[in-house]
PDB file of C-alpha atoms in Angstrom:
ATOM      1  CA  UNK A   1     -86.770  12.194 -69.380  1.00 37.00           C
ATOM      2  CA  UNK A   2     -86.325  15.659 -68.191  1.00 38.00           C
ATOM      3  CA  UNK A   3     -85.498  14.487 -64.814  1.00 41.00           C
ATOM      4  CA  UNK A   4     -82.806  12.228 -66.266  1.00 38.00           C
ATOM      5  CA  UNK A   5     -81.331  14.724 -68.173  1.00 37.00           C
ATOM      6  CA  UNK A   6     -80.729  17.216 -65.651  1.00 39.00           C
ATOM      7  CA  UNK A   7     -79.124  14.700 -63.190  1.00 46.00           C
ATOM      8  CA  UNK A   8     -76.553  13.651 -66.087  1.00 46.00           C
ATOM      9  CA  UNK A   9     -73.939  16.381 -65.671  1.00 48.00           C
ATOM     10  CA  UNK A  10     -74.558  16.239 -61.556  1.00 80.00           C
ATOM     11  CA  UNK A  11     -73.431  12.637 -62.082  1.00 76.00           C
ATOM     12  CA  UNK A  12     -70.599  13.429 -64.455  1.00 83.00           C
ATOM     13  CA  UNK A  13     -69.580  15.462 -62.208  1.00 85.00           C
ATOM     14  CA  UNK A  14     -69.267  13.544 -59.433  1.00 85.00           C
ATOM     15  CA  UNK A  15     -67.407  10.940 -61.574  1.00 86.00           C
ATOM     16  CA  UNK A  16     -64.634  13.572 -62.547  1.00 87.00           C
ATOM     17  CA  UNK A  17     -64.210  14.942 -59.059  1.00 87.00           C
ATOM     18  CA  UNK A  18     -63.216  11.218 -58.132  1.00 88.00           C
ATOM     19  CA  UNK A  19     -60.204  11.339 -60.684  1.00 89.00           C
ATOM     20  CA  UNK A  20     -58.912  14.441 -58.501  1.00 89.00           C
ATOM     21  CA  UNK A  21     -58.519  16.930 -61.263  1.00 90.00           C
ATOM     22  CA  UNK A  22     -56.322  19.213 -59.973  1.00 88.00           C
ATOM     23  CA  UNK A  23     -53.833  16.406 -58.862  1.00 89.00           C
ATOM     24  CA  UNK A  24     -53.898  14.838 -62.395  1.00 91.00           C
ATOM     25  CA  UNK A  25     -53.051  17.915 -63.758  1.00 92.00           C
ATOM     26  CA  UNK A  26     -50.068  18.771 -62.084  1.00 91.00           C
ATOM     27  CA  UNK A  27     -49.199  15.123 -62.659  1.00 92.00           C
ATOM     28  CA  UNK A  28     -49.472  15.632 -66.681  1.00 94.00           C
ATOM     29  CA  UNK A  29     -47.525  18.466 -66.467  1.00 95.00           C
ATOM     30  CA  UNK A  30     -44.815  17.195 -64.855  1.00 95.00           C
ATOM     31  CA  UNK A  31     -44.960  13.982 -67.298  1.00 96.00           C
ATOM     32  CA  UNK A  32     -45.398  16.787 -70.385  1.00 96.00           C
ATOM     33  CA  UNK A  33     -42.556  18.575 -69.389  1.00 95.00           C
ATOM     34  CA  UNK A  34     -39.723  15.056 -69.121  1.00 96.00           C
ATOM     35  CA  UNK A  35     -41.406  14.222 -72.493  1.00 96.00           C
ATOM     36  CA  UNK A  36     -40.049  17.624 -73.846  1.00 95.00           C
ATOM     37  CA  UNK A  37     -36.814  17.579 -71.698  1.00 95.00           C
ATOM     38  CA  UNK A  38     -35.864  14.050 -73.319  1.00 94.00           C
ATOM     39  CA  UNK A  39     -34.521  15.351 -76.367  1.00 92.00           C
ATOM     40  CA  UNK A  40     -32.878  18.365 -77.559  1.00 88.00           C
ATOM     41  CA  UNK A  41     -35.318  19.606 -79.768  1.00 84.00           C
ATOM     42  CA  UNK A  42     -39.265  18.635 -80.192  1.00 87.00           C
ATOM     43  CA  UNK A  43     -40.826  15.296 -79.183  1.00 93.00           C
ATOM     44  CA  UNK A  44     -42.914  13.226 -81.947  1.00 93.00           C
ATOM     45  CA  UNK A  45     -46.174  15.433 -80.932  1.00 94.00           C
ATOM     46  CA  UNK A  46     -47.942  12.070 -81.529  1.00 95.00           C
ATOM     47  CA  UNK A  47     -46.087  10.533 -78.608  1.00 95.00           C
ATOM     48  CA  UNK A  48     -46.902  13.439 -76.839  1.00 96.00           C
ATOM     49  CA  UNK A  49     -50.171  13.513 -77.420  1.00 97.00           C
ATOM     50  CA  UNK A  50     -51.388   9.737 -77.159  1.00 98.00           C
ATOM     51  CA  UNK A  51     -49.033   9.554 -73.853  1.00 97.00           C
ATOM     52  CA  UNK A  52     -49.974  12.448 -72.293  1.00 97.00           C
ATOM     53  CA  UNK A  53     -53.917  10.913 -72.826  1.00 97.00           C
ATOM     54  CA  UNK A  54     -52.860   7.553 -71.490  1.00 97.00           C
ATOM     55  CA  UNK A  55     -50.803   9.066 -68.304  1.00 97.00           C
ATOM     56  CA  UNK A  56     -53.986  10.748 -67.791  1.00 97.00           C
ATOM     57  CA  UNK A  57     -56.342   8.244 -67.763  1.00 96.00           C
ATOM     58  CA  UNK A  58     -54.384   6.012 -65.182  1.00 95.00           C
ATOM     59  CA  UNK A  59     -53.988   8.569 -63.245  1.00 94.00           C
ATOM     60  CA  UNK A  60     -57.558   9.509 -63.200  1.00 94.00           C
ATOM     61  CA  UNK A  61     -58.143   5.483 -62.704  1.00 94.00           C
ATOM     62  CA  UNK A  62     -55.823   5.342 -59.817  1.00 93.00           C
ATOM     63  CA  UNK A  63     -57.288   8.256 -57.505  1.00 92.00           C
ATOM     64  CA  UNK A  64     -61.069   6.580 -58.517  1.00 93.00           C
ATOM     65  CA  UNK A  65     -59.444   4.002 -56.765  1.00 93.00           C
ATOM     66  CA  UNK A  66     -58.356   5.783 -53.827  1.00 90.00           C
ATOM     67  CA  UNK A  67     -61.727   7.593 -53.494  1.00 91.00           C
ATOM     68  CA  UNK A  68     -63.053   4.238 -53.483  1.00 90.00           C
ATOM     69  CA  UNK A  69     -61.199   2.468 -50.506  1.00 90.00           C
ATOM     70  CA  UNK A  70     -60.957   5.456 -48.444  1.00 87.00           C
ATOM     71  CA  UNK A  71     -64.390   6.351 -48.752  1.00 89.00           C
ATOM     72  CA  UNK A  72     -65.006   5.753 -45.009  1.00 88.00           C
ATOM     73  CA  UNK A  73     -62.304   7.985 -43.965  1.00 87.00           C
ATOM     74  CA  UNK A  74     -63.532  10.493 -46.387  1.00 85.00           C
ATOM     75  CA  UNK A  75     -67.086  10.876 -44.842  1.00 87.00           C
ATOM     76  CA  UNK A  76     -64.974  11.278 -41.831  1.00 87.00           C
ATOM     77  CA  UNK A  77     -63.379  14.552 -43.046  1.00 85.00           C
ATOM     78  CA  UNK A  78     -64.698  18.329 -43.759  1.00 83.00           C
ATOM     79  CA  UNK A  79     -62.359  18.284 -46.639  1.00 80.00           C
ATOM     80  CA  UNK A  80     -63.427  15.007 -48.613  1.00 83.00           C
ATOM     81  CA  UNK A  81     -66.658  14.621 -46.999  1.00 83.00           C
ATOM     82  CA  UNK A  82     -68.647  15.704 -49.876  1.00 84.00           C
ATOM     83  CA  UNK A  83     -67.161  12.956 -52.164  1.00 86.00           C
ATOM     84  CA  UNK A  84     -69.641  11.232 -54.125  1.00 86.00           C
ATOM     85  CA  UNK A  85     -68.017   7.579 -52.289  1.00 88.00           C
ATOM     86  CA  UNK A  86     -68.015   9.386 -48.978  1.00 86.00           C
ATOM     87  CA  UNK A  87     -71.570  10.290 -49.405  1.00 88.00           C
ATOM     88  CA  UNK A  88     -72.859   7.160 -51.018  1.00 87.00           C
ATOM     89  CA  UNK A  89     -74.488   8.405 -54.232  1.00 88.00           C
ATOM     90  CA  UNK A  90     -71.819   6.542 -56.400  1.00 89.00           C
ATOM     91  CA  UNK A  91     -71.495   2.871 -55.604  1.00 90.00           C
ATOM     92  CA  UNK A  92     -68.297   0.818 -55.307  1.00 91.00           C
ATOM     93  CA  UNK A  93     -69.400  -0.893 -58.500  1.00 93.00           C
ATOM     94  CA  UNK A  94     -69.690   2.074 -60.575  1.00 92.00           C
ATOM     95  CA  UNK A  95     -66.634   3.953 -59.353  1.00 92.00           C
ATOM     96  CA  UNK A  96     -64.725   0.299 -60.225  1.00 93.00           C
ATOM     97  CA  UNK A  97     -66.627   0.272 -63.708  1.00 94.00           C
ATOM     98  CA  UNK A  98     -65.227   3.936 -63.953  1.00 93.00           C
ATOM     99  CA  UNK A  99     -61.673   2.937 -63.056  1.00 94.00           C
ATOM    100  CA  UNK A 100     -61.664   0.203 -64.993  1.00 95.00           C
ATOM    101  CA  UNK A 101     -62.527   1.546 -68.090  1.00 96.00           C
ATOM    102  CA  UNK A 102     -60.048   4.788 -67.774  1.00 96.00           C
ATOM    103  CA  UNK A 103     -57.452   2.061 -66.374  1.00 96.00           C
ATOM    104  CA  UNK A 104     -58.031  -0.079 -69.358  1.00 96.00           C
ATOM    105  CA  UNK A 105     -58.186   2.562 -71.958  1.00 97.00           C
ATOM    106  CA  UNK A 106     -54.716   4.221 -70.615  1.00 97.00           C
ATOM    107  CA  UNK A 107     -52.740   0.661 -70.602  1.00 97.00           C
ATOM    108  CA  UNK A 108     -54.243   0.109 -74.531  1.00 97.00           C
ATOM    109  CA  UNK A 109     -52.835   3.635 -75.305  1.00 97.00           C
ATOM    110  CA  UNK A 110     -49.611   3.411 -74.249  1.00 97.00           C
ATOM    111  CA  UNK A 111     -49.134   0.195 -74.845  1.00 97.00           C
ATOM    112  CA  UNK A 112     -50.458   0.373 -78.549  1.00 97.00           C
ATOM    113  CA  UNK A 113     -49.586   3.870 -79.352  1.00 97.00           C
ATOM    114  CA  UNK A 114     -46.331   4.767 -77.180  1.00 97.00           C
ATOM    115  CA  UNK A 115     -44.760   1.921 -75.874  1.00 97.00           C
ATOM    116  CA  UNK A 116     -44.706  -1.172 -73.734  1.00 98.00           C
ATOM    117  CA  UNK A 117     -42.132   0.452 -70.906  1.00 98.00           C
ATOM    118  CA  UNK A 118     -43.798   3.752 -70.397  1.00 97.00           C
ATOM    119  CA  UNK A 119     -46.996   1.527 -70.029  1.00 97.00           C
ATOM    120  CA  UNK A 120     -45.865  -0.460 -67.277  1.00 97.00           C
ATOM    121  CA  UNK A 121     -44.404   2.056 -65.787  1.00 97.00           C
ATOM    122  CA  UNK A 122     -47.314   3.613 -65.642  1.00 96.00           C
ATOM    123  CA  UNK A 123     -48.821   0.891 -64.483  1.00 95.00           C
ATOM    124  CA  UNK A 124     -46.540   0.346 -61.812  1.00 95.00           C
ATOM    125  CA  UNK A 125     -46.992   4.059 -60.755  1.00 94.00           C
ATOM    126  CA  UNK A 126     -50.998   3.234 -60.478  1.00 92.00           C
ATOM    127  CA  UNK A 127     -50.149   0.241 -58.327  1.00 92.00           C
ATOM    128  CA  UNK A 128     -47.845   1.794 -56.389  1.00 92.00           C
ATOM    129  CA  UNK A 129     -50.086   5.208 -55.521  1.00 90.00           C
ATOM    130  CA  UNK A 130     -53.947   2.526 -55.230  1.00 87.00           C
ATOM    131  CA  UNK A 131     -52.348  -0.218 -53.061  1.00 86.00           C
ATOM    132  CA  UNK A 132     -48.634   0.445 -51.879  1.00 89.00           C
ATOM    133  CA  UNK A 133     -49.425   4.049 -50.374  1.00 89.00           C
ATOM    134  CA  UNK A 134     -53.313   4.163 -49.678  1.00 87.00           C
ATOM    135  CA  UNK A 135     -54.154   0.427 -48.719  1.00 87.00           C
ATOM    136  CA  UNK A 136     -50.826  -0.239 -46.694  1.00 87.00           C
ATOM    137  CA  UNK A 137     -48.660   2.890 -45.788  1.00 86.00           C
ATOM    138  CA  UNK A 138     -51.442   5.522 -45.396  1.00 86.00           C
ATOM    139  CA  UNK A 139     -53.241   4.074 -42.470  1.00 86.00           C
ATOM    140  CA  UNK A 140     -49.897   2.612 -40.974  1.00 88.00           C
ATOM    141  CA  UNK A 141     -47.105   5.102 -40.437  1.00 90.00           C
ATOM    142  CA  UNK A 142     -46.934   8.900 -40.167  1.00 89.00           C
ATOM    143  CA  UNK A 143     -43.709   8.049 -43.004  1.00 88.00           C
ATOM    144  CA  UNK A 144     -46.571   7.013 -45.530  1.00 88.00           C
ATOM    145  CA  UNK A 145     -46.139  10.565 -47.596  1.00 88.00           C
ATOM    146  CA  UNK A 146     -42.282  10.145 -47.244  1.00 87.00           C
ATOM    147  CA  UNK A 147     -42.319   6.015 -48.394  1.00 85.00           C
ATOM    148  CA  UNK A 148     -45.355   6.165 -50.567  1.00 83.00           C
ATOM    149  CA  UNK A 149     -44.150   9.600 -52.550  1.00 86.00           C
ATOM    150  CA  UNK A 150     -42.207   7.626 -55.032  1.00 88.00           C
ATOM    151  CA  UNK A 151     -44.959   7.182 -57.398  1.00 89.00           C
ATOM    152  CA  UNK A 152     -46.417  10.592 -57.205  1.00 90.00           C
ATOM    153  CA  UNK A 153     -42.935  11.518 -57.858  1.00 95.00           C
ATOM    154  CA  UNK A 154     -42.798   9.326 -61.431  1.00 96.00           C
ATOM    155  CA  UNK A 155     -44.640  11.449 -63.931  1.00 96.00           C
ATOM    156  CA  UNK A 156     -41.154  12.871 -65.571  1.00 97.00           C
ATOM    157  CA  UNK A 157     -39.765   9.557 -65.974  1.00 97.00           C
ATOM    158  CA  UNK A 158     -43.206   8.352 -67.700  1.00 97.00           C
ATOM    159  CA  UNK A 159     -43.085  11.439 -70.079  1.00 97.00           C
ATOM    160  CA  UNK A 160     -39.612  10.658 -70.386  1.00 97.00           C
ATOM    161  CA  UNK A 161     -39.761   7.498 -71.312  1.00 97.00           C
ATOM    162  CA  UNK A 162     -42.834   7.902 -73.793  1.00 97.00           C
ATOM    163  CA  UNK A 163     -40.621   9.816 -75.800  1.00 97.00           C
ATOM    164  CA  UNK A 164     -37.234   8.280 -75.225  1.00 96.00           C
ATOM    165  CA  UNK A 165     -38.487   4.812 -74.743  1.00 96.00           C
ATOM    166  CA  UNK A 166     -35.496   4.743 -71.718  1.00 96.00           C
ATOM    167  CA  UNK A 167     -35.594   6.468 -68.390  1.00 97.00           C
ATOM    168  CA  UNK A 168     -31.752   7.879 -67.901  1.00 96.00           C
ATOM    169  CA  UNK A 169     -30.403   9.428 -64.655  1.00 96.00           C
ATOM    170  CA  UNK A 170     -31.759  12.961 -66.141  1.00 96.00           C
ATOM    171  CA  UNK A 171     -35.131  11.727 -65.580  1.00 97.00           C
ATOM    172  CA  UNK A 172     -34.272  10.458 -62.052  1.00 97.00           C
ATOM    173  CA  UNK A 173     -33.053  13.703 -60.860  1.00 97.00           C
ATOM    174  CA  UNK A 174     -36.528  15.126 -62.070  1.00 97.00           C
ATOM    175  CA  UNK A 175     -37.759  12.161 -59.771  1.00 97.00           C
ATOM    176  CA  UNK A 176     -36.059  12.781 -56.989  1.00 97.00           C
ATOM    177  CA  UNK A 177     -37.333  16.580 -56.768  1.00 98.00           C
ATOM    178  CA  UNK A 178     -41.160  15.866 -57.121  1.00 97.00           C
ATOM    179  CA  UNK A 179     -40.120  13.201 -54.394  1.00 97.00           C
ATOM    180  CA  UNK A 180     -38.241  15.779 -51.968  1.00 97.00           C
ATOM    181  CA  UNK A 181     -41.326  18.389 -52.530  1.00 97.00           C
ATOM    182  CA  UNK A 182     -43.878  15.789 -51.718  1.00 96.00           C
ATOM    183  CA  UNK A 183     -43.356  15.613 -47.908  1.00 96.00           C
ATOM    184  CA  UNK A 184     -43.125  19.964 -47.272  1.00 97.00           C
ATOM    185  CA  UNK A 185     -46.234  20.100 -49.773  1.00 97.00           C
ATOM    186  CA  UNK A 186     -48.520  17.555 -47.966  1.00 95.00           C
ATOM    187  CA  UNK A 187     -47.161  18.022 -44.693  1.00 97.00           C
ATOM    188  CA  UNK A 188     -47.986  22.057 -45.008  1.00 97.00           C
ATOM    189  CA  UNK A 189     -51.800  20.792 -46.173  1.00 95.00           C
ATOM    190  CA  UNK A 190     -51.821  18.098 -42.617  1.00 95.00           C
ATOM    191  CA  UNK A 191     -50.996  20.796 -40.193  1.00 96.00           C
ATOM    192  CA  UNK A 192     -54.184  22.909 -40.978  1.00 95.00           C
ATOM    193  CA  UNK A 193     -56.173  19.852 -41.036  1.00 93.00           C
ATOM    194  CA  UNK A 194     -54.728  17.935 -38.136  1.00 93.00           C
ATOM    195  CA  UNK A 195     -58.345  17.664 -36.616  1.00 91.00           C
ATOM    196  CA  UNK A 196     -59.657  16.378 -40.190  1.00 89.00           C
ATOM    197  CA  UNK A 197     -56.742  13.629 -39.769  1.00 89.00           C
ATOM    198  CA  UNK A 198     -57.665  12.983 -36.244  1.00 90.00           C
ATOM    199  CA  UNK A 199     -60.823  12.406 -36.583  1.00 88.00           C
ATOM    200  CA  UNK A 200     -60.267  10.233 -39.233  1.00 84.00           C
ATOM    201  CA  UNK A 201     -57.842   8.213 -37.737  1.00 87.00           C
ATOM    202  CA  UNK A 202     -55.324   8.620 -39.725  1.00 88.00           C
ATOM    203  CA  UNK A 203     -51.316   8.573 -38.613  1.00 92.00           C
ATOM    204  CA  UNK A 204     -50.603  11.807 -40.128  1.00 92.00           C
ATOM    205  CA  UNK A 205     -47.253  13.339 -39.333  1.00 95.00           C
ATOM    206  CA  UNK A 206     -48.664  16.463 -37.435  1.00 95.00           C
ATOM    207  CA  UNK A 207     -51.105  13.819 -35.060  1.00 95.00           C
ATOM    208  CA  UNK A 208     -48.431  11.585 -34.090  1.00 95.00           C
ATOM    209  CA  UNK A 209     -45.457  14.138 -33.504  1.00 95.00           C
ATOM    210  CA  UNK A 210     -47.524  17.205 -33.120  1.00 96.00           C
ATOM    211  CA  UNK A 211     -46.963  20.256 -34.794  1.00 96.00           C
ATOM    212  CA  UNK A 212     -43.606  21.742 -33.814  1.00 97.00           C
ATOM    213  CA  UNK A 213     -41.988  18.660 -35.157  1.00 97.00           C
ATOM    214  CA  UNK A 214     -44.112  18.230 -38.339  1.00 97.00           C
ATOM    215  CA  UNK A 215     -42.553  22.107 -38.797  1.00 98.00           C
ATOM    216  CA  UNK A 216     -39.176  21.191 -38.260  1.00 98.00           C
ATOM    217  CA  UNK A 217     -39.235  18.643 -40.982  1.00 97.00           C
ATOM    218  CA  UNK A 218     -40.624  20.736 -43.325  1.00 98.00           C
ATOM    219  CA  UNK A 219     -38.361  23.238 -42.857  1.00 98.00           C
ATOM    220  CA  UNK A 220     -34.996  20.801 -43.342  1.00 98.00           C
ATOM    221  CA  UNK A 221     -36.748  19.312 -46.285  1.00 98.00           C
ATOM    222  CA  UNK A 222     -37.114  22.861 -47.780  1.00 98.00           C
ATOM    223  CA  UNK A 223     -33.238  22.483 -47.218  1.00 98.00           C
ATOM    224  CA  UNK A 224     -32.949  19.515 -48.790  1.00 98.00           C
ATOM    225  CA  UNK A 225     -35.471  20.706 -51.949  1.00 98.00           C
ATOM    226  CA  UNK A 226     -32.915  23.512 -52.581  1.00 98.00           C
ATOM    227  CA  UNK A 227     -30.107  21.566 -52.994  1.00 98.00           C
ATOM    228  CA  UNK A 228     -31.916  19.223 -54.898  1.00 98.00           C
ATOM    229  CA  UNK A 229     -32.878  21.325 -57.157  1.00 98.00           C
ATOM    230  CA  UNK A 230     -29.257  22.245 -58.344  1.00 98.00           C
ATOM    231  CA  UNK A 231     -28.542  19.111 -59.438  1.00 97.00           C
ATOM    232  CA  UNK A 232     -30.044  19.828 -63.479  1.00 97.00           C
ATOM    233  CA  UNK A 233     -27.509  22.696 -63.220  1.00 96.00           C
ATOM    234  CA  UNK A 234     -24.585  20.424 -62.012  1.00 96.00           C
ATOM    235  CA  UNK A 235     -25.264  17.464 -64.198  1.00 94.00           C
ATOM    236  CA  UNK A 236     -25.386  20.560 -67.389  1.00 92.00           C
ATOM    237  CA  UNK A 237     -28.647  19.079 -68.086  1.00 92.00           C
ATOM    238  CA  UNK A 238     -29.281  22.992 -67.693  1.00 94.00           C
ATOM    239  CA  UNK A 239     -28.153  26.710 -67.795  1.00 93.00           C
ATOM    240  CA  UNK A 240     -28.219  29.567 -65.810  1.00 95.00           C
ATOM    241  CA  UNK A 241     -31.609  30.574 -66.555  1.00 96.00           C
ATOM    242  CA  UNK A 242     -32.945  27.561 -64.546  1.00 97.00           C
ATOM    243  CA  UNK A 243     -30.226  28.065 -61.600  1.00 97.00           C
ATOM    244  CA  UNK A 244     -31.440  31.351 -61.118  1.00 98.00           C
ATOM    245  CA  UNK A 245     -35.364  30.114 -61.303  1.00 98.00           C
ATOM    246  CA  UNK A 246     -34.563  27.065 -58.786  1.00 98.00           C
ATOM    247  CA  UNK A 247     -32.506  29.808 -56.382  1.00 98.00           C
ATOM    248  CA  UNK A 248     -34.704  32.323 -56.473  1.00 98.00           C
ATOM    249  CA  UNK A 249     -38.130  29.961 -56.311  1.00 98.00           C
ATOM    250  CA  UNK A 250     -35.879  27.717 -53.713  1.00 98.00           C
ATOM    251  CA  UNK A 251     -35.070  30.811 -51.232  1.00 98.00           C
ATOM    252  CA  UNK A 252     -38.834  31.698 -50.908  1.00 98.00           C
ATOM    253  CA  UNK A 253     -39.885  28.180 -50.027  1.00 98.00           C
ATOM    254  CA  UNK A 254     -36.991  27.774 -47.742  1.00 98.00           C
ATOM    255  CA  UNK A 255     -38.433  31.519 -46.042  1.00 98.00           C
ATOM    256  CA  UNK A 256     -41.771  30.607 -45.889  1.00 98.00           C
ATOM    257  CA  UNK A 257     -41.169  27.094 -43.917  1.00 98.00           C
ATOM    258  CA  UNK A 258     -38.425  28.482 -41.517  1.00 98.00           C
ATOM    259  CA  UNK A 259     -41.207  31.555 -40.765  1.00 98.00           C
ATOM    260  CA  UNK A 260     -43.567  28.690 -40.212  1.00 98.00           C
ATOM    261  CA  UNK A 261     -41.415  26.368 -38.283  1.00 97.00           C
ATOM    262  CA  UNK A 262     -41.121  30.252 -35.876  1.00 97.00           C
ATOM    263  CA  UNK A 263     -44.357  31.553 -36.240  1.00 96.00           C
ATOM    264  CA  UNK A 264     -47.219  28.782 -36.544  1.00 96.00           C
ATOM    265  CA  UNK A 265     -50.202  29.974 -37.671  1.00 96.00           C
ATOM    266  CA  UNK A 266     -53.301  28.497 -39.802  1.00 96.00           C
ATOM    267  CA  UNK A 267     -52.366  30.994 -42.753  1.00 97.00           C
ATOM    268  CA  UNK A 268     -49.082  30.813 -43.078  1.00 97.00           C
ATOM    269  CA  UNK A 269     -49.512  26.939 -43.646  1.00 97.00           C
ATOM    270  CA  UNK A 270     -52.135  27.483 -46.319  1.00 97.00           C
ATOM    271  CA  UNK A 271     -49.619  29.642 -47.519  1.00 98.00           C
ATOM    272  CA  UNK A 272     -46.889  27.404 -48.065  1.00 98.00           C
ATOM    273  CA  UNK A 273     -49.171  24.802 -49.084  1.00 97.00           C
ATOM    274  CA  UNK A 274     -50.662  27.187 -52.008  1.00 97.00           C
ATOM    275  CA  UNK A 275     -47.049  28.260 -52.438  1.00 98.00           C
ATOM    276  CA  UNK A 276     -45.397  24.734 -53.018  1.00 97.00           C
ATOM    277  CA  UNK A 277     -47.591  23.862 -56.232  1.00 96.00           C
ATOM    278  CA  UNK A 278     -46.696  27.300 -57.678  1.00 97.00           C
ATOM    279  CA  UNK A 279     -43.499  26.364 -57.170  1.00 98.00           C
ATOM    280  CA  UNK A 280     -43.016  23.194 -58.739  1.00 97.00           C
ATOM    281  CA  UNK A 281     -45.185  24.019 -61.824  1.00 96.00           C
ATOM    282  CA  UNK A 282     -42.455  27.088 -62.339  1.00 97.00           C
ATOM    283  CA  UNK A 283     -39.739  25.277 -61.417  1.00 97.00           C
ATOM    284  CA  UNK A 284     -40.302  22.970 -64.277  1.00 97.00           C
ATOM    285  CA  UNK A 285     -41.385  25.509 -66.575  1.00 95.00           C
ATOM    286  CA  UNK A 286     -38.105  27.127 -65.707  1.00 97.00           C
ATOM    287  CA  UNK A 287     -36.480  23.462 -66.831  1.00 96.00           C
ATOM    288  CA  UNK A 288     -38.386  23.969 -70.487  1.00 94.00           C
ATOM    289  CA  UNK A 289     -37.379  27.125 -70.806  1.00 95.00           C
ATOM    290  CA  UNK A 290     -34.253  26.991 -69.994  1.00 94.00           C
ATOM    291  CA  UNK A 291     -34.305  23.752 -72.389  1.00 91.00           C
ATOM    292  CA  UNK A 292     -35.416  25.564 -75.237  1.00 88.00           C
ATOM    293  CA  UNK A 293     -33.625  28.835 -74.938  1.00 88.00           C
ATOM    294  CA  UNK A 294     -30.411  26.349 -74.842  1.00 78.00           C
ATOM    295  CA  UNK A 295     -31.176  24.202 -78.268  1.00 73.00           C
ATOM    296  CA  UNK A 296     -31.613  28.128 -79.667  1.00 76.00           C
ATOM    297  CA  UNK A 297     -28.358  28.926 -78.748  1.00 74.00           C
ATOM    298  CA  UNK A 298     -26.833  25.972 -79.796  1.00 62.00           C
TER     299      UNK A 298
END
């Protein structure tokens, strides 16, 4: 009995590093933040409570899922190698059990407690991130962070629509930034690893066009994230306090990928890749604030 006990949080352990925690939380936030951006003053806490747990849940169900079918590739690489599917001390049956069950649960509480759209949304996000991007575009093109980002980039418009039970061109524009950030983000992340990616197999953008090129395209989508991120401010979805948060937060990204794209080194990659998820979790605090500080002043 003693035995068994002590294994029990190794094991739970394991299970929650398949969900990706990190990942999933960035993911709620994002989805937290278009639930409180979708109407001028608080969201029905219940609705933000119940979909916040069922975004989470089919999240955590989704990248179970991804752990599962790229558990091969996984033992393959120093980063994921000590995955509990890369290693073998969680079977495919249990990790589909696992995803199953936080799959299931998240469907039944958004479809029961928020409502049917943001659940197969949702849904359609899970599909899109387990099948569409790992299963098909992943091992296929060195485009399958650029094609496939779409449903990392949905969280907004499923906290958006939890609350709003609609997803309106505000939500989109939230879209479209998670979507233009995806590619710089990961991109920064592949060039440090290239040999992980190699090795693997994998078409990564930085084995296939080699690493001055992979720089060059982050640095024009740094470009293209600025610019992006003006749009809140031009549609008057916000104020001046968030222009000056997306310029200022904007300018350093742009700096750090055009002194990578000049200067390659291992660092300064990790840097930009540390950088980018500080930046969109302030960016869309700036949003909230900015949100809030507005609906005071009104």
């Amino acid at each position: 009995m003693t035995s068994i006990a002590a294994s029990q949080p190794g094991l739970l352990r394991q299970y929650l590093v398949l969900t990706k925690p990190r990942v999933t939380q960035l993911a709620v936030f994002c989805a937290v933040i278009g639930m409180f951006l979708a109407v001028p003053g608080l969201p029905d806490l219940k609705r933000v409570l119940f979909g916040t747990v069922g975004i989470w849940l089919l999240a955590a169900a989704a990248f179970a899922i991804n752990c599962l079918i790229e558990q091969e590739i996984d033992a393959r690489m120093t980063r994921t190698a000590r995955r509990a599917t890369a290693r073998g001390t969680i079977s495919p049956a249990q990790v589909l059990s696992l995803s199953g069950l936080l799959g299931g649960a998240g469907m039944l509480v958004l479809y029961h407690l928020v409502n049917p759209l943001t659940m197969w949304l949702t849904f359609a996000t899970f599909v899109g991130y387990a099948v569409i991007y790992t299963v098909i575009l992943k091992p296929r093109t060195p485009q399958n962070i650029v094609i496939g980002g779409l449903s990392g980039a949905m969280p907004p418009a499923l906290g958006w629509a939890t609350v709003a039970n609609s997803v309106p061109a505000e939500a989109w524009v939230l879209v479209l930034i998670i979507f233009i950030w995806t590619p710089p983000h990961f991109w920064a992340l592949a060039l440090y690893r290239t040999q992980d990616y190699e090795k693997a197999g994998l078409p990564m953008l930085p084995v296939t066009h080699g690493s001055k090129y992979t720089r060059l395209q982050i640095m024009l989508y740094s470009f293209a994230l600025l610019a992006v991120t003006l749009l809140p401010y031009a549609m008057r979805m916000s104020g001046v306090l968030y222009l000056l948060a997306a310029v200022g937060l904007g300018a350093i990204f742009v700096a750090q990928a055009v002194g990578l794209y000049r200067h390659y080194s291992d660092e300064r990659s990790r840097r930009l890749f540390r950088y980018s998820i500080l930046y969109l979790s302030l960016l869309f605090g700036a949003l909230l604030v900015d949100h809030w500080v507005s609906a005071l002043l009104a």
